[in-house]
Coordinates of C-alpha atoms in Angstrom, one line a residue:
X1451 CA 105.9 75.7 84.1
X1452 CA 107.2 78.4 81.9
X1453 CA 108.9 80.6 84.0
X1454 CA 110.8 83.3 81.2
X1455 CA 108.5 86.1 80.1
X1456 CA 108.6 89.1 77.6
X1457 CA 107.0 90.9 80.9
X1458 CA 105.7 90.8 83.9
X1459 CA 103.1 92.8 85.7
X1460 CA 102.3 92.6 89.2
X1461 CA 100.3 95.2 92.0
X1462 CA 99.2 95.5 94.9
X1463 CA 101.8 94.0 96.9
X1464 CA 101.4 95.9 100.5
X1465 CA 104.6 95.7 101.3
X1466 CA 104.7 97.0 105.2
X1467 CA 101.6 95.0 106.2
X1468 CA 100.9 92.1 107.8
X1469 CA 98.5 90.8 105.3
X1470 CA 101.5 90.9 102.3
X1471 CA 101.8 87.2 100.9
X1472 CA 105.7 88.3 100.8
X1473 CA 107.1 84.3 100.9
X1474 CA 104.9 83.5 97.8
X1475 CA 105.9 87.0 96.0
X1476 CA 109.9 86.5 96.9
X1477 CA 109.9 82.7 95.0
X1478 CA 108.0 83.9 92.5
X1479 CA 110.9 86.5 91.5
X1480 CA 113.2 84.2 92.5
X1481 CA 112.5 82.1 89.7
X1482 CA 111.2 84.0 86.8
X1483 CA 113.1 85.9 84.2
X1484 CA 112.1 88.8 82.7
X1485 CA 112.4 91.4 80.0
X1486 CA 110.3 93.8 81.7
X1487 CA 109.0 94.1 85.5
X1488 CA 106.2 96.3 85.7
X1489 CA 105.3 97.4 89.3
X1490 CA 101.4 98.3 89.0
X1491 CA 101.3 100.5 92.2
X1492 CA 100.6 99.8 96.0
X1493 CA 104.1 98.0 96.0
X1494 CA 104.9 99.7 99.2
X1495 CA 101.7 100.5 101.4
X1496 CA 102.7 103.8 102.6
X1497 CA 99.2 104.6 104.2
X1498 CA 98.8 101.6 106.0
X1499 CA 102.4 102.1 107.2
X1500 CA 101.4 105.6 108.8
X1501 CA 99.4 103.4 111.7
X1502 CA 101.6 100.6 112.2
X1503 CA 104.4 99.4 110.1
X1504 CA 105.4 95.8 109.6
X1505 CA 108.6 95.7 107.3
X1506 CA 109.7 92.3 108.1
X1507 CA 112.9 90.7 106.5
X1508 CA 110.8 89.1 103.6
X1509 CA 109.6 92.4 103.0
X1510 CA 113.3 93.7 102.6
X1511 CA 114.2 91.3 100.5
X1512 CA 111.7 91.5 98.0
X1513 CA 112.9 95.3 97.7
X1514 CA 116.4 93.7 97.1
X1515 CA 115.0 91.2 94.6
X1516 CA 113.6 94.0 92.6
X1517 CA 116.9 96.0 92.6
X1518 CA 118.8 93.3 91.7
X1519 CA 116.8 92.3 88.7
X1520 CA 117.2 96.0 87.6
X1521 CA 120.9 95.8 88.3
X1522 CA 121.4 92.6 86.0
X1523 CA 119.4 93.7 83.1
X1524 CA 115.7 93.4 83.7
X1525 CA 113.7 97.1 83.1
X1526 CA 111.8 97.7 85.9
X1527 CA 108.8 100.5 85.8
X1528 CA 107.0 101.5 89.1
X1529 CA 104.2 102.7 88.3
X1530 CA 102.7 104.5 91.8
X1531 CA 99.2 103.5 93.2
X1532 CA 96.8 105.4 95.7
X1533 CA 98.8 103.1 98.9
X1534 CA 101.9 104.9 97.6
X1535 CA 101.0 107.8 96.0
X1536 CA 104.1 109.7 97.5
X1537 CA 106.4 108.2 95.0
X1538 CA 104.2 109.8 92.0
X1539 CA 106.3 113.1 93.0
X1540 CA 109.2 111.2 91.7
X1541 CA 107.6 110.5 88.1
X1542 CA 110.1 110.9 85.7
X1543 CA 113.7 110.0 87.5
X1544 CA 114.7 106.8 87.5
X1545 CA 116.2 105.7 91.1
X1546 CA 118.7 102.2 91.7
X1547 CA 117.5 101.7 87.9
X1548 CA 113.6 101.8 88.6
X1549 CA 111.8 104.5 86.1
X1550 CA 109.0 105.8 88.1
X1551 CA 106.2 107.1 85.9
X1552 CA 102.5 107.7 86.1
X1553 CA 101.2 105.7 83.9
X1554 CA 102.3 103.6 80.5
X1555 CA 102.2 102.3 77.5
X1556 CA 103.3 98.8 76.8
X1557 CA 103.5 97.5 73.6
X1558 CA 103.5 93.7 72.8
X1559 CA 105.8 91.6 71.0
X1560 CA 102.2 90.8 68.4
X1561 CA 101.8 94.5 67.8
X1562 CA 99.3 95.6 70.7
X1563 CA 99.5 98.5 72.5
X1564 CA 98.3 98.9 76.2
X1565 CA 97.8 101.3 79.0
X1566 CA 99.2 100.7 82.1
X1567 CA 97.8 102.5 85.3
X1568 CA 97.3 101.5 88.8
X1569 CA 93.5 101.9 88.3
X1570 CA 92.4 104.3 91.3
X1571 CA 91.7 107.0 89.1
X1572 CA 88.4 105.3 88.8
X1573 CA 87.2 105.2 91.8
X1574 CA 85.8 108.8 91.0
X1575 CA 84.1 107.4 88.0
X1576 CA 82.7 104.0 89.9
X1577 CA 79.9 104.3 92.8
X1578 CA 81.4 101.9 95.8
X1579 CA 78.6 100.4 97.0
X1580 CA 78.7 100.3 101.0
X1581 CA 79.7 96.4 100.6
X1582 CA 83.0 97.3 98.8
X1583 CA 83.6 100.5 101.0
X1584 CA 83.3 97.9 104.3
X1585 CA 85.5 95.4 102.3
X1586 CA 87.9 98.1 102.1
X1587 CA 88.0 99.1 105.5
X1588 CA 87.9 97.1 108.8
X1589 CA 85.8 94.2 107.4
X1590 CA 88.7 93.8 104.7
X1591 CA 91.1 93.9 107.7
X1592 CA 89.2 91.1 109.2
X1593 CA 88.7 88.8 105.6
X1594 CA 92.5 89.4 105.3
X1595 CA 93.0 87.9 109.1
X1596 CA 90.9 85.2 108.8
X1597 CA 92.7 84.2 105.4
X1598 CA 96.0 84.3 106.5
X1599 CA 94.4 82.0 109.5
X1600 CA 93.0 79.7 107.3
X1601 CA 95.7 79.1 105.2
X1602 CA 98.1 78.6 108.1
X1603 CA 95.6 75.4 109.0
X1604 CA 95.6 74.3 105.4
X1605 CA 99.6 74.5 105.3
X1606 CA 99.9 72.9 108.4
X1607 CA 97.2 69.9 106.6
X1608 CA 99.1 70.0 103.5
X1609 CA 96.9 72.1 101.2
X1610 CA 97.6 74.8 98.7
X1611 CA 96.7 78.4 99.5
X1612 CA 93.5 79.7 99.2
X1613 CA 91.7 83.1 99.0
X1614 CA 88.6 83.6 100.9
X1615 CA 88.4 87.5 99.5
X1616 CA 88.6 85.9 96.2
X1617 CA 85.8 83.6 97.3
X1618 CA 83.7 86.2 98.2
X1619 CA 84.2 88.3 95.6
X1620 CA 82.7 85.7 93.0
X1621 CA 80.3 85.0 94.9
X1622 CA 78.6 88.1 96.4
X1623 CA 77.0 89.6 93.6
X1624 CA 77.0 93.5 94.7
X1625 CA 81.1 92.8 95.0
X1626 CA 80.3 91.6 91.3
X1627 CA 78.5 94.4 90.4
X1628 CA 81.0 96.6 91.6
X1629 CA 84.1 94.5 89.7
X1630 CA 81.8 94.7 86.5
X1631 CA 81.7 98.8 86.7
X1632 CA 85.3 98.9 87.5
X1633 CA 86.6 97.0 84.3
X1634 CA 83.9 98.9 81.7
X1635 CA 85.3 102.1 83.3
X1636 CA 89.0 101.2 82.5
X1637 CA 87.2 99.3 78.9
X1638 CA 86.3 102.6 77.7
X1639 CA 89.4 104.7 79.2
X1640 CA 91.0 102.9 76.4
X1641 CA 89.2 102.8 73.8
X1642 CA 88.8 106.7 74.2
X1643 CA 92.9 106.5 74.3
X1644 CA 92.6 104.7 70.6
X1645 CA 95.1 101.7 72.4
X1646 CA 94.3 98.1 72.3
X1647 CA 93.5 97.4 75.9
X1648 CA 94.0 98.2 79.6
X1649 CA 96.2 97.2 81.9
X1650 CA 96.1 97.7 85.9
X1651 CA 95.6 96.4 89.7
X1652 CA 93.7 98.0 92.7
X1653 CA 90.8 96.3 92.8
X1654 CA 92.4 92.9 93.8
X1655 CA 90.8 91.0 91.5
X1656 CA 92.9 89.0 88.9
X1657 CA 91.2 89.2 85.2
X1658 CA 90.8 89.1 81.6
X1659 CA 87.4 90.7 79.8
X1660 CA 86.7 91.5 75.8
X1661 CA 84.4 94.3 74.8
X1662 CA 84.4 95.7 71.4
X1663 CA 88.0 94.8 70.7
X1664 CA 89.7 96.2 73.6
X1665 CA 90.9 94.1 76.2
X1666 CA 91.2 94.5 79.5
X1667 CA 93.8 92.8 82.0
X1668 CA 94.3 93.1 86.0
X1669 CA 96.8 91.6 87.4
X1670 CA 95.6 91.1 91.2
X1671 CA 97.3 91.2 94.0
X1672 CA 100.2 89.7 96.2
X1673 CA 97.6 90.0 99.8
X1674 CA 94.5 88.0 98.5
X1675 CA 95.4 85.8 95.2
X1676 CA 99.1 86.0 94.5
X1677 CA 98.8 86.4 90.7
X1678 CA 100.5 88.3 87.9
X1679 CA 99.8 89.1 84.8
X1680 CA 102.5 88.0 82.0
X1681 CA 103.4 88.3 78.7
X1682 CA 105.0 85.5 76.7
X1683 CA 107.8 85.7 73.7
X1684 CA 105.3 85.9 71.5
X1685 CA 103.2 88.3 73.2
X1686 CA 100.6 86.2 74.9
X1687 CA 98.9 87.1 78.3
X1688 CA 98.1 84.7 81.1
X1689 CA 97.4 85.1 84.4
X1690 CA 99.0 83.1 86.8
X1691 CA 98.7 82.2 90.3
X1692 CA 102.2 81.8 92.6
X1693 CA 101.6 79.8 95.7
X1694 CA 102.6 76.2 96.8
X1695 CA 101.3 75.0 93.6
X1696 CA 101.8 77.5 90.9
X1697 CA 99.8 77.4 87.8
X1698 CA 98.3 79.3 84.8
X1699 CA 94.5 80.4 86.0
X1700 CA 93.6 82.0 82.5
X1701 CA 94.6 83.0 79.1
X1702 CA 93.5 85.7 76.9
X1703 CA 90.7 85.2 74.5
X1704 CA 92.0 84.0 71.1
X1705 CA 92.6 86.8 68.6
X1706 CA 90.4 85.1 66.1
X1707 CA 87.6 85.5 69.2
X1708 CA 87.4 89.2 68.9
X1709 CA 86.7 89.2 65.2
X1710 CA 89.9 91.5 65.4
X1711 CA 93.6 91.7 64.6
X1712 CA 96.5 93.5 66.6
X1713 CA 97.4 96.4 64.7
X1714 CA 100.8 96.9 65.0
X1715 CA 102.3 100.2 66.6
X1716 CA 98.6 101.6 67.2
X1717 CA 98.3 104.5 70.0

């Protein structure tokens, strides 16, 4: 599997939590090589962390990973989410070669130009329906326990991991609904912003979706799906999953698709 990328973008990592798939996350940057590391926020869970903290030695390493690939030559951008919204203070400095910012703007090696937020500032925007707010709150506390339960039988049986969020989430359809408002409210926060797509996390939920030429892209998570989003030499973005058995779980629709060409250095 192809393991050197232009850049990387991954979210939603929980770090502090019991939930954090930190083994899978660790091998994965292990054993990539990078250009570009993009943090897409709720890297450390901050909030979670105010209740009980579990910062286990996986967790510290994956902190050390990170600073190390920023030490050797890899640009690393941390881009804060709502789980650790107390870095966004620090927009602007760079700290052991990590830029913080608020948001940016990626550009492509093909000529594309994307935002890149963490993707809460649309939960204003987006009615949670009462399914999602439960998912979100105890009842996602509970899916998370009974994953990492599950895939501690299937380890111990010699299966791959498995998400039961991710299950559910294709599955039930007002968790669909919800997913569908979620990426047409980032779809036209770009095209308002005159860039070629989107870019972000938060809703744990690993995609790619077209609508008048603008392309949206979320990376996923490290708790749920372990999946980043990258981007090739030649400026190509999969999404791949990082687990026992690593693969590609989808491409981005053919440029010839979208009845639409890059332009280069738009936005």
């Amino acid at each position: 599997m192809q393991t050197t990328f232009r850049s990387v973008f991954i979210s939603d990592v929980h770090l502090g939590t019991k939930a954090c798939q930190a083994t899978h996350l660790l091998d994965f940057l292990q054993n990539i090589q990078t250009d570009t590391l993009y943090l897409v926020g709720d890297i450390i869970d901050l909030q979670e962390m105010r209740h009980k903290a579990y910062f286990v030695e996986s967790h510290n390493k994956i902190v050390e990973q990170i600073l190390a690939m920023a030490k050797s030559g890899t640009k690393v951008i941390y881009i804060p989410g709502n789980h650790d919204a107390f870095f966004r203070k620090f927009a602007g400095q760079t700290l052991s070669g990590v830029d913080i910012r608020l948001n940016a703007r990626h550009q492509t090696a093909n000529g594309r130009t994307f935002y890149v937020s963490h993707g809460d500032e649309f939960d204003q925007m987006v009615k949670i329906s009462p399914l999602m707010l439960a998912i979100g709150d105890r009842a996602h506390g509970l899916m998370l326990s009974l994953n990492q339960w599950i895939n501690g039988v299937r380890r111990f049986i010699g299966l791959p991991y498995w998400s039961l969020a991710g299950y559910l989430k294709s599955h039930i359809s007002k968790a669909k609904e919800f997913i569908e408002r979620f990426e047409t409210a980032a779809l036209k926060s770009a095209k308002n912003q005159q860039v070629d797509g989107y870019i972000c996390g938060h809703i744990h939920f690993a995609s790619f979706r077209m609508k008048d030429e603008t392309l949206y892209c979320n990376d996923g998570d490290w708790v749920e799906h372990c999946t980043a989003l990258t981007e090739s030499k030649a400026g190509e973005l999969s999404l791949l999953h990082w687990s026992e058995q690593p693969k590609i779980i989808a491409t981005e629709p053919a440029p010839e698709s979208w009845g639409f060409q890059p332009v280069p250095n738009r936005g």
